[in-house]
Amino acid sequence: MTVGRPAATAALLQVDAIVARLEGRAALAEVCRFLEASFAHYAWVGVYRLDGRELVLDAYAGPAATEHTRIPVDRGLCGRAVRDGATVVVDDVRASPEYLACFLSTRSEIVVPVRAGPTVVGEIDIDSDRLAAFDASDRHFLEEVASRLSPAVLPGGARPPA
Ligand code: SME
């Protein structure tokens, strides 16, 4: 699927408004709800925070809860994104040996690191029910979303130093 530039620009303004209005997990929950509601190919949207060597689910929006609320960084596509410090896109999760299954309906997934400066502090994780749902436009859009989330992901919703 494609996130067109006008849609991405409008959505980023909404994300800016959310992080200006809310802090910490409340902001993350609202961003998850907004993304899930706005893009038909985003079936489940979550934000994990890196806590030591473990990813902790801080907020999500979607039809069901996941059992993977804590993921060691040596496991899963979520762990891969932290270890590589880079976005992970998997077109067919059923063909990925690293994939940790959450929902039977999931066919593809994108995981985008959230950084504070150069340091990975968390990630956005999105599942789609469509094969190969995420293209370069999703990646660019979600990397821009991620760049806005570090204050909300940091412990206590602290603002990073300017
Ligand atoms: N599929 C992820 C686990 C998180 S669920 O998608 C919500 C992974 O492989 O790390």
CSV table of C-alpha atoms and ligand atoms in Angstrom, one decimal:
chain,number,residue,atom,x,y,z
A,1,MET,CA,0.0,0.0,0.0
A,2,THR,CA,1.0,3.6,-0.4
A,3,VAL,CA,0.8,6.4,2.0
A,4,GLY,CA,0.5,9.4,-0.3
A,5,ARG,CA,2.5,12.6,0.5
A,6,PRO,CA,-0.6,14.7,1.3
A,7,ALA,CA,-2.0,12.0,3.6
A,8,ALA,CA,1.4,11.7,5.3
A,9,THR,CA,1.8,15.4,5.8
A,10,ALA,CA,-1.7,15.7,7.3
A,11,ALA,CA,-1.1,12.7,9.5
A,12,LEU,CA,2.2,14.1,10.8
A,13,LEU,CA,0.4,17.3,11.8
A,14,GLN,CA,-2.1,15.2,13.7
A,15,VAL,CA,0.8,13.4,15.5
A,16,ASP,CA,2.4,16.7,16.3
A,17,ALA,CA,-0.9,17.9,17.8
A,18,ILE,CA,-1.2,14.7,19.9
A,19,VAL,CA,2.4,14.9,21.3
A,20,ALA,CA,1.9,18.6,22.1
A,21,ARG,CA,-1.3,17.9,24.0
A,22,LEU,CA,-0.5,14.6,25.8
A,23,GLU,CA,2.6,13.0,27.4
A,24,GLY,CA,4.0,9.6,27.9
A,25,ARG,CA,1.7,6.6,27.5
A,26,ALA,CA,-1.4,8.7,26.9
A,27,ALA,CA,0.3,10.2,23.9
A,28,LEU,CA,1.5,6.9,22.6
A,29,ALA,CA,-2.0,5.3,23.0
A,30,GLU,CA,-3.6,8.2,21.1
A,31,VAL,CA,-1.0,8.0,18.3
A,32,CYS,CA,-1.6,4.2,18.0
A,33,ARG,CA,-5.4,4.8,17.9
A,34,PHE,CA,-4.9,7.5,15.2
A,35,LEU,CA,-2.7,5.4,13.0
A,36,GLU,CA,-4.9,2.3,13.3
A,37,ALA,CA,-8.0,4.3,12.4
A,38,SER,CA,-6.4,6.3,9.6
A,39,PHE,CA,-4.7,3.6,7.4
A,40,ALA,CA,-6.8,0.6,6.3
A,41,HIS,CA,-3.7,-1.6,6.0
A,42,TYR,CA,-2.6,-1.0,9.6
A,43,ALA,CA,-4.5,-3.7,11.5
A,44,TRP,CA,-2.6,-3.5,14.8
A,45,VAL,CA,-0.4,-0.7,15.9
A,46,GLY,CA,1.8,-0.9,19.0
A,47,VAL,CA,4.7,1.1,20.7
A,48,TYR,CA,7.3,-0.8,22.7
A,49,ARG,CA,9.7,0.9,25.0
A,50,LEU,CA,13.2,-0.5,25.5
A,51,ASP,CA,13.8,-1.3,29.1
A,52,GLY,CA,17.4,-2.7,29.5
A,53,ARG,CA,17.5,-5.8,27.2
A,54,GLU,CA,13.7,-6.1,27.0
A,55,LEU,CA,11.0,-4.4,24.9
A,56,VAL,CA,7.9,-3.5,26.9
A,57,LEU,CA,4.6,-2.8,25.3
A,58,ASP,CA,3.5,0.7,26.4
A,59,ALA,CA,0.5,1.2,24.2
A,60,TYR,CA,-1.4,-0.4,21.3
A,61,ALA,CA,-4.6,-0.1,19.2
A,62,GLY,CA,-6.2,-2.9,17.4
A,63,PRO,CA,-8.8,-5.6,17.6
A,64,ALA,CA,-7.0,-7.8,20.2
A,65,ALA,CA,-4.3,-7.8,22.9
A,66,THR,CA,-1.0,-9.5,22.2
A,67,GLU,CA,0.6,-12.0,24.5
A,68,HIS,CA,4.0,-10.5,23.6
A,69,THR,CA,3.9,-7.6,26.1
A,70,ARG,CA,7.6,-8.1,26.9
A,71,ILE,CA,10.1,-9.2,24.2
A,72,PRO,CA,13.8,-9.9,24.9
A,73,VAL,CA,15.9,-8.0,22.3
A,74,ASP,CA,17.4,-11.2,21.1
A,75,ARG,CA,13.9,-12.4,19.9
A,76,GLY,CA,11.4,-11.6,17.2
A,77,LEU,CA,11.2,-9.0,14.5
A,78,CYS,CA,10.9,-6.5,17.3
A,79,GLY,CA,14.3,-7.5,18.7
A,80,ARG,CA,15.8,-7.5,15.2
A,81,ALA,CA,14.9,-3.8,14.7
A,82,VAL,CA,16.7,-2.9,18.0
A,83,ARG,CA,19.7,-5.0,17.3
A,84,ASP,CA,20.1,-3.6,13.7
A,85,GLY,CA,19.1,-0.1,14.8
A,86,ALA,CA,17.0,0.0,11.6
A,87,THR,CA,13.5,-0.4,10.3
A,88,VAL,CA,12.5,-4.1,9.6
A,89,VAL,CA,9.9,-4.8,6.9
A,90,VAL,CA,8.7,-8.4,6.4
A,91,ASP,CA,6.4,-9.0,3.4
A,92,ASP,CA,5.3,-12.5,4.5
A,93,VAL,CA,5.6,-13.2,8.2
A,94,ARG,CA,4.9,-16.9,7.6
A,95,ALA,CA,8.2,-17.2,5.7
A,96,SER,CA,10.2,-15.5,8.5
A,97,PRO,CA,11.9,-17.8,11.0
A,98,GLU,CA,12.4,-14.8,13.4
A,99,TYR,CA,8.7,-13.9,13.5
A,100,LEU,CA,6.9,-14.1,16.8
A,101,ALA,CA,3.3,-14.8,16.0
A,102,CYS,CA,0.7,-12.6,17.7
A,103,PHE,CA,-2.4,-12.9,15.5
A,104,LEU,CA,-3.4,-15.6,13.0
A,105,SER,CA,-4.6,-12.9,10.6
A,106,THR,CA,-1.2,-11.2,10.3
A,107,ARG,CA,0.5,-11.5,6.9
A,108,SER,CA,3.1,-8.7,7.0
A,109,GLU,CA,4.8,-6.5,9.5
A,110,ILE,CA,6.9,-3.3,9.9
A,111,VAL,CA,9.0,-2.4,12.9
A,112,VAL,CA,10.4,1.2,13.1
A,113,PRO,CA,12.9,2.2,15.8
A,114,VAL,CA,12.2,5.2,17.9
A,115,ARG,CA,15.5,7.1,18.8
A,116,ALA,CA,16.6,9.7,21.3
A,117,GLY,CA,19.6,11.1,19.5
A,118,PRO,CA,21.5,8.1,18.2
A,119,THR,CA,20.1,5.8,20.9
A,120,VAL,CA,17.2,3.4,20.2
A,121,VAL,CA,14.7,3.9,23.0
A,122,GLY,CA,11.7,2.0,21.6
A,123,GLU,CA,9.9,1.1,18.4
A,124,ILE,CA,6.6,1.3,16.5
A,125,ASP,CA,5.3,-2.1,15.5
A,126,ILE,CA,2.5,-2.5,12.9
A,127,ASP,CA,0.9,-5.7,11.7
A,128,SER,CA,-1.1,-6.0,8.5
A,129,ASP,CA,-3.6,-8.6,7.4
A,130,ARG,CA,-2.3,-8.1,3.8
A,131,LEU,CA,0.7,-9.6,2.3
A,132,ALA,CA,3.5,-7.1,1.5
A,133,ALA,CA,1.4,-4.3,2.9
A,134,PHE,CA,4.3,-1.9,3.7
A,135,ASP,CA,6.2,-0.1,1.0
A,136,ALA,CA,8.8,2.7,1.0
A,137,SER,CA,6.1,5.3,1.6
A,138,ASP,CA,5.0,3.6,4.8
A,139,ARG,CA,8.6,3.3,5.9
A,140,HIS,CA,9.3,7.0,5.3
A,141,PHE,CA,6.1,8.1,6.9
A,142,LEU,CA,6.5,5.9,10.0
A,143,GLU,CA,10.1,6.9,10.4
A,144,GLU,CA,8.9,10.5,10.6
A,145,VAL,CA,6.2,9.5,13.1
A,146,ALA,CA,8.9,7.7,15.2
A,147,SER,CA,11.1,10.8,15.2
A,148,ARG,CA,8.2,12.6,17.0
A,149,LEU,CA,7.7,9.9,19.7
A,150,SER,CA,10.9,9.8,21.6
A,151,PRO,CA,9.8,12.3,24.3
A,152,ALA,CA,6.7,10.1,24.9
A,153,VAL,CA,8.7,6.8,24.9
A,154,LEU,CA,11.4,8.0,27.4
A,155,PRO,CA,10.7,7.0,31.0
A,156,GLY,CA,8.3,9.3,32.7
A,157,GLY,CA,7.5,11.0,29.4
A,158,ALA,CA,10.6,13.1,29.9
A,159,ARG,CA,11.7,15.5,27.2
A,160,PRO,CA,15.2,14.6,25.8
A,161,PRO,CA,17.8,17.3,26.3
A,162,ALA,CA,17.6,20.0,23.6
B,1,SME,N1,5.6,-10.1,15.6
B,1,SME,C1,6.5,-9.4,16.5
B,1,SME,C2,5.9,-9.6,18.0
B,1,SME,C3,5.0,-8.5,18.3
B,1,SME,S1,3.4,-8.7,17.7
B,1,SME,O1,3.5,-8.5,16.3
B,1,SME,C4,2.4,-7.6,18.4
B,1,SME,C5,7.9,-10.0,16.4
B,1,SME,O2,8.1,-10.9,15.6
B,1,SME,O3,8.8,-9.5,17.2
